[in-house]
PDB file of C-alpha atoms in Angstrom:
ATOM      1  CA  MET A   1     104.068  35.813 140.585  1.00 88.00           C
ATOM      2  CA  LYS A   2     101.610  36.768 137.835  1.00 93.00           C
ATOM      3  CA  CYS A   3      98.036  38.002 138.075  1.00 93.00           C
ATOM      4  CA  VAL A   4      95.534  35.246 137.309  1.00 92.00           C
ATOM      5  CA  MET A   5      93.166  37.795 135.758  1.00 93.00           C
ATOM      6  CA  CYS A   6      95.418  39.776 133.382  1.00 94.00           C
ATOM      7  CA  GLY A   7      98.877  38.167 133.565  1.00 94.00           C
ATOM      8  CA  SER A   8     100.605  41.306 134.895  1.00 95.00           C
ATOM      9  CA  LYS A   9     103.179  41.163 137.685  1.00 95.00           C
ATOM     10  CA  MET A  10     101.823  40.931 141.234  1.00 94.00           C
ATOM     11  CA  LEU A  11     103.389  43.272 143.792  1.00 93.00           C
ATOM     12  CA  GLU A  12     103.818  42.059 147.370  1.00 90.00           C
ATOM     13  CA  ASP A  13     102.626  44.163 150.279  1.00 85.00           C
ATOM     14  CA  LYS A  14     102.207  43.413 153.990  1.00 78.00           C
ATOM     15  CA  VAL A  15      98.866  44.062 155.619  1.00 77.00           C
ATOM     16  CA  GLY A  16      98.723  45.494 159.167  1.00 76.00           C
ATOM     17  CA  LEU A  17      95.610  43.565 160.209  1.00 82.00           C
ATOM     18  CA  PHE A  18      93.776  41.338 157.762  1.00 86.00           C
ATOM     19  CA  SER A  19      90.090  40.656 158.481  1.00 88.00           C
ATOM     20  CA  TYR A  20      89.793  36.878 158.040  1.00 91.00           C
ATOM     21  CA  ILE A  21      86.056  36.689 157.386  1.00 91.00           C
ATOM     22  CA  SER A  22      86.397  33.583 155.222  1.00 91.00           C
ATOM     23  CA  SER A  23      86.981  31.646 158.464  1.00 92.00           C
ATOM     24  CA  GLY A  24      83.293  32.079 159.173  1.00 94.00           C
ATOM     25  CA  LEU A  25      84.075  34.092 162.305  1.00 93.00           C
ATOM     26  CA  SER A  26      83.286  37.791 162.018  1.00 91.00           C
ATOM     27  CA  LYS A  27      86.006  39.252 164.216  1.00 89.00           C
ATOM     28  CA  VAL A  28      89.195  37.356 163.426  1.00 93.00           C
ATOM     29  CA  TYR A  29      92.192  39.429 162.338  1.00 92.00           C
ATOM     30  CA  LEU A  30      95.568  38.156 161.168  1.00 90.00           C
ATOM     31  CA  LYS A  31      98.891  39.982 161.492  1.00 87.00           C
ATOM     32  CA  GLY A  32     101.809  39.681 159.085  1.00 79.00           C
ATOM     33  CA  ILE A  33      99.765  38.454 156.134  1.00 83.00           C
ATOM     34  CA  LYS A  34     101.100  39.081 152.630  1.00 85.00           C
ATOM     35  CA  LEU A  35      98.838  40.743 150.120  1.00 90.00           C
ATOM     36  CA  HIS A  36      99.643  40.598 146.411  1.00 92.00           C
ATOM     37  CA  LYS A  37      98.259  43.389 144.231  1.00 93.00           C
ATOM     38  CA  CYS A  38      98.219  43.439 140.457  1.00 94.00           C
ATOM     39  CA  SER A  39     100.625  46.019 139.038  1.00 93.00           C
ATOM     40  CA  ASP A  40      98.017  46.880 136.385  1.00 93.00           C
ATOM     41  CA  LYS A  41      95.921  49.590 138.093  1.00 90.00           C
ATOM     42  CA  GLU A  42      92.942  48.889 135.811  1.00 94.00           C
ATOM     43  CA  CYS A  43      92.860  45.215 136.792  1.00 93.00           C
ATOM     44  CA  GLY A  44      92.973  45.763 140.557  1.00 89.00           C
ATOM     45  CA  GLU A  45      93.169  42.039 141.385  1.00 94.00           C
ATOM     46  CA  GLU A  46      94.345  41.202 144.924  1.00 91.00           C
ATOM     47  CA  GLU A  47      95.395  37.873 146.401  1.00 92.00           C
ATOM     48  CA  VAL A  48      96.115  36.999 150.018  1.00 89.00           C
ATOM     49  CA  THR A  49      98.469  34.242 151.151  1.00 83.00           C
ATOM     50  CA  ILE A  50      97.628  32.590 154.459  1.00 85.00           C
ATOM     51  CA  PRO A  51     100.326  30.107 155.463  1.00 85.00           C
ATOM     52  CA  ASN A  52      99.338  26.850 157.179  1.00 85.00           C
ATOM     53  CA  PRO A  53      95.556  27.413 157.323  1.00 87.00           C
ATOM     54  CA  GLU A  54      94.971  24.018 159.006  1.00 87.00           C
ATOM     55  CA  GLU A  55      97.063  25.028 162.014  1.00 86.00           C
ATOM     56  CA  LEU A  56      95.411  28.452 162.090  1.00 90.00           C
ATOM     57  CA  HIS A  57      91.961  26.854 162.209  1.00 90.00           C
ATOM     58  CA  GLN A  58      93.055  24.490 164.987  1.00 88.00           C
ATOM     59  CA  VAL A  59      94.341  27.451 167.028  1.00 90.00           C
ATOM     60  CA  LEU A  60      91.104  29.362 166.354  1.00 90.00           C
ATOM     61  CA  ALA A  61      88.983  26.352 167.356  1.00 91.00           C
ATOM     62  CA  GLU A  62      90.890  25.872 170.607  1.00 89.00           C
ATOM     63  CA  HIS A  63      90.638  29.585 171.403  1.00 90.00           C
ATOM     64  CA  VAL A  64      86.869  29.577 170.800  1.00 91.00           C
ATOM     65  CA  ALA A  65      86.405  26.384 172.843  1.00 91.00           C
ATOM     66  CA  ARG A  66      88.348  27.781 175.823  1.00 90.00           C
ATOM     67  CA  GLN A  67      86.456  31.081 176.060  1.00 90.00           C
ATOM     68  CA  ASN A  68      84.247  31.783 179.078  1.00 88.00           C
ATOM     69  CA  ASN A  69      81.368  33.199 177.023  1.00 91.00           C
ATOM     70  CA  ILE A  70      78.586  31.058 175.644  1.00 93.00           C
ATOM     71  CA  LEU A  71      79.156  30.026 172.049  1.00 94.00           C
ATOM     72  CA  LEU A  72      77.713  32.311 169.391  1.00 95.00           C
ATOM     73  CA  PRO A  73      75.907  30.795 166.377  1.00 95.00           C
ATOM     74  CA  GLU A  74      78.857  31.521 164.056  1.00 95.00           C
ATOM     75  CA  GLU A  75      81.213  29.863 166.557  1.00 95.00           C
ATOM     76  CA  ILE A  76      79.053  26.732 166.734  1.00 97.00           C
ATOM     77  CA  ARG A  77      79.084  26.480 162.921  1.00 97.00           C
ATOM     78  CA  PHE A  78      82.844  27.090 162.803  1.00 95.00           C
ATOM     79  CA  LEU A  79      83.540  24.374 165.403  1.00 95.00           C
ATOM     80  CA  ARG A  80      81.179  21.898 163.696  1.00 96.00           C
ATOM     81  CA  THR A  81      82.799  22.393 160.295  1.00 94.00           C
ATOM     82  CA  HIS A  82      86.274  22.351 161.854  1.00 93.00           C
ATOM     83  CA  LEU A  83      85.482  18.890 163.230  1.00 92.00           C
ATOM     84  CA  GLY A  84      84.409  17.853 159.722  1.00 91.00           C
ATOM     85  CA  PHE A  85      80.748  17.175 160.491  1.00 93.00           C
ATOM     86  CA  SER A  86      77.779  17.855 158.268  1.00 95.00           C
ATOM     87  CA  GLY A  87      74.791  19.292 160.122  1.00 97.00           C
ATOM     88  CA  THR A  88      73.093  15.879 160.103  1.00 96.00           C
ATOM     89  CA  ASP A  89      76.128  13.957 161.349  1.00 93.00           C
ATOM     90  CA  PHE A  90      76.780  16.580 164.028  1.00 95.00           C
ATOM     91  CA  ALA A  91      73.168  16.242 165.177  1.00 96.00           C
ATOM     92  CA  LYS A  92      73.650  12.476 165.597  1.00 91.00           C
ATOM     93  CA  VAL A  93      76.845  12.953 167.641  1.00 89.00           C
ATOM     94  CA  MET A  94      75.195  15.601 169.826  1.00 94.00           C
ATOM     95  CA  GLY A  95      72.014  13.539 170.310  1.00 92.00           C
ATOM     96  CA  VAL A  96      69.691  16.184 168.832  1.00 96.00           C
ATOM     97  CA  SER A  97      67.723  16.665 165.609  1.00 98.00           C
ATOM     98  CA  PRO A  98      69.264  18.302 162.532  1.00 98.00           C
ATOM     99  CA  GLU A  99      66.682  21.069 162.970  1.00 98.00           C
ATOM    100  CA  THR A 100      68.091  21.814 166.425  1.00 98.00           C
ATOM    101  CA  VAL A 101      71.604  22.172 164.989  1.00 98.00           C
ATOM    102  CA  SER A 102      70.215  24.523 162.357  1.00 98.00           C
ATOM    103  CA  ARG A 103      68.501  26.598 165.060  1.00 98.00           C
ATOM    104  CA  TRP A 104      71.747  26.773 167.087  1.00 98.00           C
ATOM    105  CA  GLU A 105      73.649  27.991 164.038  1.00 98.00           C
ATOM    106  CA  LYS A 106      70.971  30.543 163.120  1.00 97.00           C
ATOM    107  CA  GLY A 107      70.736  31.790 166.695  1.00 96.00           C
ATOM    108  CA  THR A 108      67.015  31.112 167.085  1.00 98.00           C
ATOM    109  CA  VAL A 109      67.686  28.644 169.935  1.00 97.00           C
ATOM    110  CA  ASN A 110      70.552  28.652 172.418  1.00 95.00           C
ATOM    111  CA  MET A 111      72.610  25.539 172.866  1.00 96.00           C
ATOM    112  CA  LYS A 112      72.053  23.850 176.218  1.00 95.00           C
ATOM    113  CA  GLU A 113      74.996  23.927 178.583  1.00 93.00           C
ATOM    114  CA  ALA A 114      75.618  20.168 178.390  1.00 93.00           C
ATOM    115  CA  SER A 115      75.668  20.232 174.569  1.00 95.00           C
ATOM    116  CA  GLU A 116      78.002  23.204 174.566  1.00 94.00           C
ATOM    117  CA  ARG A 117      80.362  21.454 176.961  1.00 93.00           C
ATOM    118  CA  LEU A 118      80.369  18.335 174.781  1.00 92.00           C
ATOM    119  CA  LEU A 119      81.222  20.406 171.693  1.00 94.00           C
ATOM    120  CA  ARG A 120      84.076  22.069 173.554  1.00 92.00           C
ATOM    121  CA  VAL A 121      85.394  18.682 174.720  1.00 91.00           C
ATOM    122  CA  LEU A 122      85.285  17.397 171.127  1.00 90.00           C
ATOM    123  CA  ILE A 123      87.475  20.330 170.069  1.00 91.00           C
ATOM    124  CA  LEU A 124      89.859  20.293 173.012  1.00 88.00           C
ATOM    125  CA  SER A 125      90.350  16.527 172.956  1.00 84.00           C
ATOM    126  CA  LYS A 126      90.892  16.310 169.183  1.00 66.00           C
ATOM    127  CA  LEU A 127      94.665  16.226 169.612  1.00 52.00           C
ATOM    128  CA  GLY A 128      94.518  14.077 172.731  1.00 48.00           C
ATOM    129  CA  PRO A 129      93.898  10.381 173.250  1.00 46.00           C
ATOM    130  CA  PHE A 130      90.210  10.552 172.275  1.00 48.00           C
ATOM    131  CA  ARG A 131      89.992  10.573 168.480  1.00 56.00           C
ATOM    132  CA  LYS A 132      87.211   8.146 167.595  1.00 59.00           C
ATOM    133  CA  TYR A 133      84.191  10.445 167.453  1.00 59.00           C
ATOM    134  CA  ASP A 134      82.036   7.611 166.091  1.00 62.00           C
ATOM    135  CA  ASP A 135      82.398   5.925 169.496  1.00 57.00           C
ATOM    136  CA  LEU A 136      80.325   8.719 171.043  1.00 56.00           C
ATOM    137  CA  LYS A 137      77.079   7.128 169.840  1.00 59.00           C
ATOM    138  CA  VAL A 138      77.545   4.147 172.143  1.00 59.00           C
ATOM    139  CA  TYR A 139      78.248   6.209 175.254  1.00 57.00           C
ATOM    140  CA  ALA A 140      75.216   6.474 177.510  1.00 58.00           C
ATOM    141  CA  SER A 141      73.181   4.370 175.064  1.00 60.00           C
ATOM    142  CA  LYS A 142      72.414   1.578 177.550  1.00 66.00           C
ATOM    143  CA  THR A 143      70.703   1.726 180.907  1.00 68.00           C
ATOM    144  CA  SER A 144      72.167  -0.244 183.790  1.00 65.00           C
ATOM    145  CA  LYS A 145      71.499   0.107 187.492  1.00 67.00           C
ATOM    146  CA  THR A 146      74.351  -2.237 188.404  1.00 67.00           C
ATOM    147  CA  PRO A 147      77.879  -0.872 188.794  1.00 65.00           C
ATOM    148  CA  GLN A 148      80.477  -2.527 186.583  1.00 67.00           C
ATOM    149  CA  LYS A 149      83.375  -4.373 188.160  1.00 72.00           C
ATOM    150  CA  ARG A 150      86.630  -2.655 187.231  1.00 70.00           C
ATOM    151  CA  ILE A 151      90.025  -4.032 188.193  1.00 69.00           C
ATOM    152  CA  PHE A 152      93.236  -2.018 187.841  1.00 71.00           C
ATOM    153  CA  GLN A 153      96.778  -3.090 188.590  1.00 70.00           C
ATOM    154  CA  LEU A 154     100.012  -1.250 189.134  1.00 71.00           C
ATOM    155  CA  GLU A 155     102.705  -2.075 186.582  1.00 76.00           C
ATOM    156  CA  HIS A 156     106.004  -0.202 186.510  1.00 80.00           C
ATOM    157  CA  SER A 157     104.528   2.734 188.487  1.00 68.00           C
ATOM    158  CA  HIS A 158     101.562   3.068 186.113  1.00 66.00           C
ATOM    159  CA  TRP A 159      97.983   2.030 186.732  1.00 77.00           C
ATOM    160  CA  LEU A 160      96.492  -0.170 184.015  1.00 64.00           C
ATOM    161  CA  GLU A 161      93.181  -1.909 183.646  1.00 65.00           C
ATOM    162  CA  ALA A 162      93.688  -5.563 184.494  1.00 66.00           C
ATOM    163  CA  LYS A 163      92.791  -8.143 181.880  1.00 76.00           C
ATOM    164  CA  ALA A 164      89.670 -10.121 182.693  1.00 61.00           C
ATOM    165  CA  SER A 165      90.558 -13.544 184.079  1.00 55.00           C
TER     166      SER A 165
END
C-alpha cells in the first residue's frame, strides 16, 4: 500500500483503542483497527481501515436504541442519519416541525418520551418485518370512534387474518 500524499510505502500498525469520532458519537472506541502510517517521517500521513462500516453502524444504532438513558442530541442525529432521513423528512415521520428536530439535535429542547420511543422502534424494527417507513404517515391519521371488525383464522397452527368475504 502506498501513501496517497507522497507515494511512499505505508506501514501497518494495530491501534489499541481507536476513537471513532467520525461516527458522530463522541465516545465510541474500536478495538483491533489497523492504522497505516507513511514510512516517510516528513509526510506523516495516516490512514485507518474500518472493515464493514455498515454493520458497525447498525450495531451502534441498536446499542444506542436499547440504552436506558434518554437520547443525547448527538445520538438523535446519529440515529436519524443512520435511518437515511434528512432533517425535514425525519420531522414528517415524527410528526413535528423541522425546527423541532433541529432543536433536539442541538440539545435546546428534549425529545418527548413518545417521540423517543418511536425513534427507538424505527431503529430496532429496521431488520424486522416493518420496513416501509413511508407507511408511518398514514398511521393515526384518521379519527374513528367505531372499532374495526377483525377476523382471524387458524391455519396450520398459525393465526392469520381472514380474507374479507
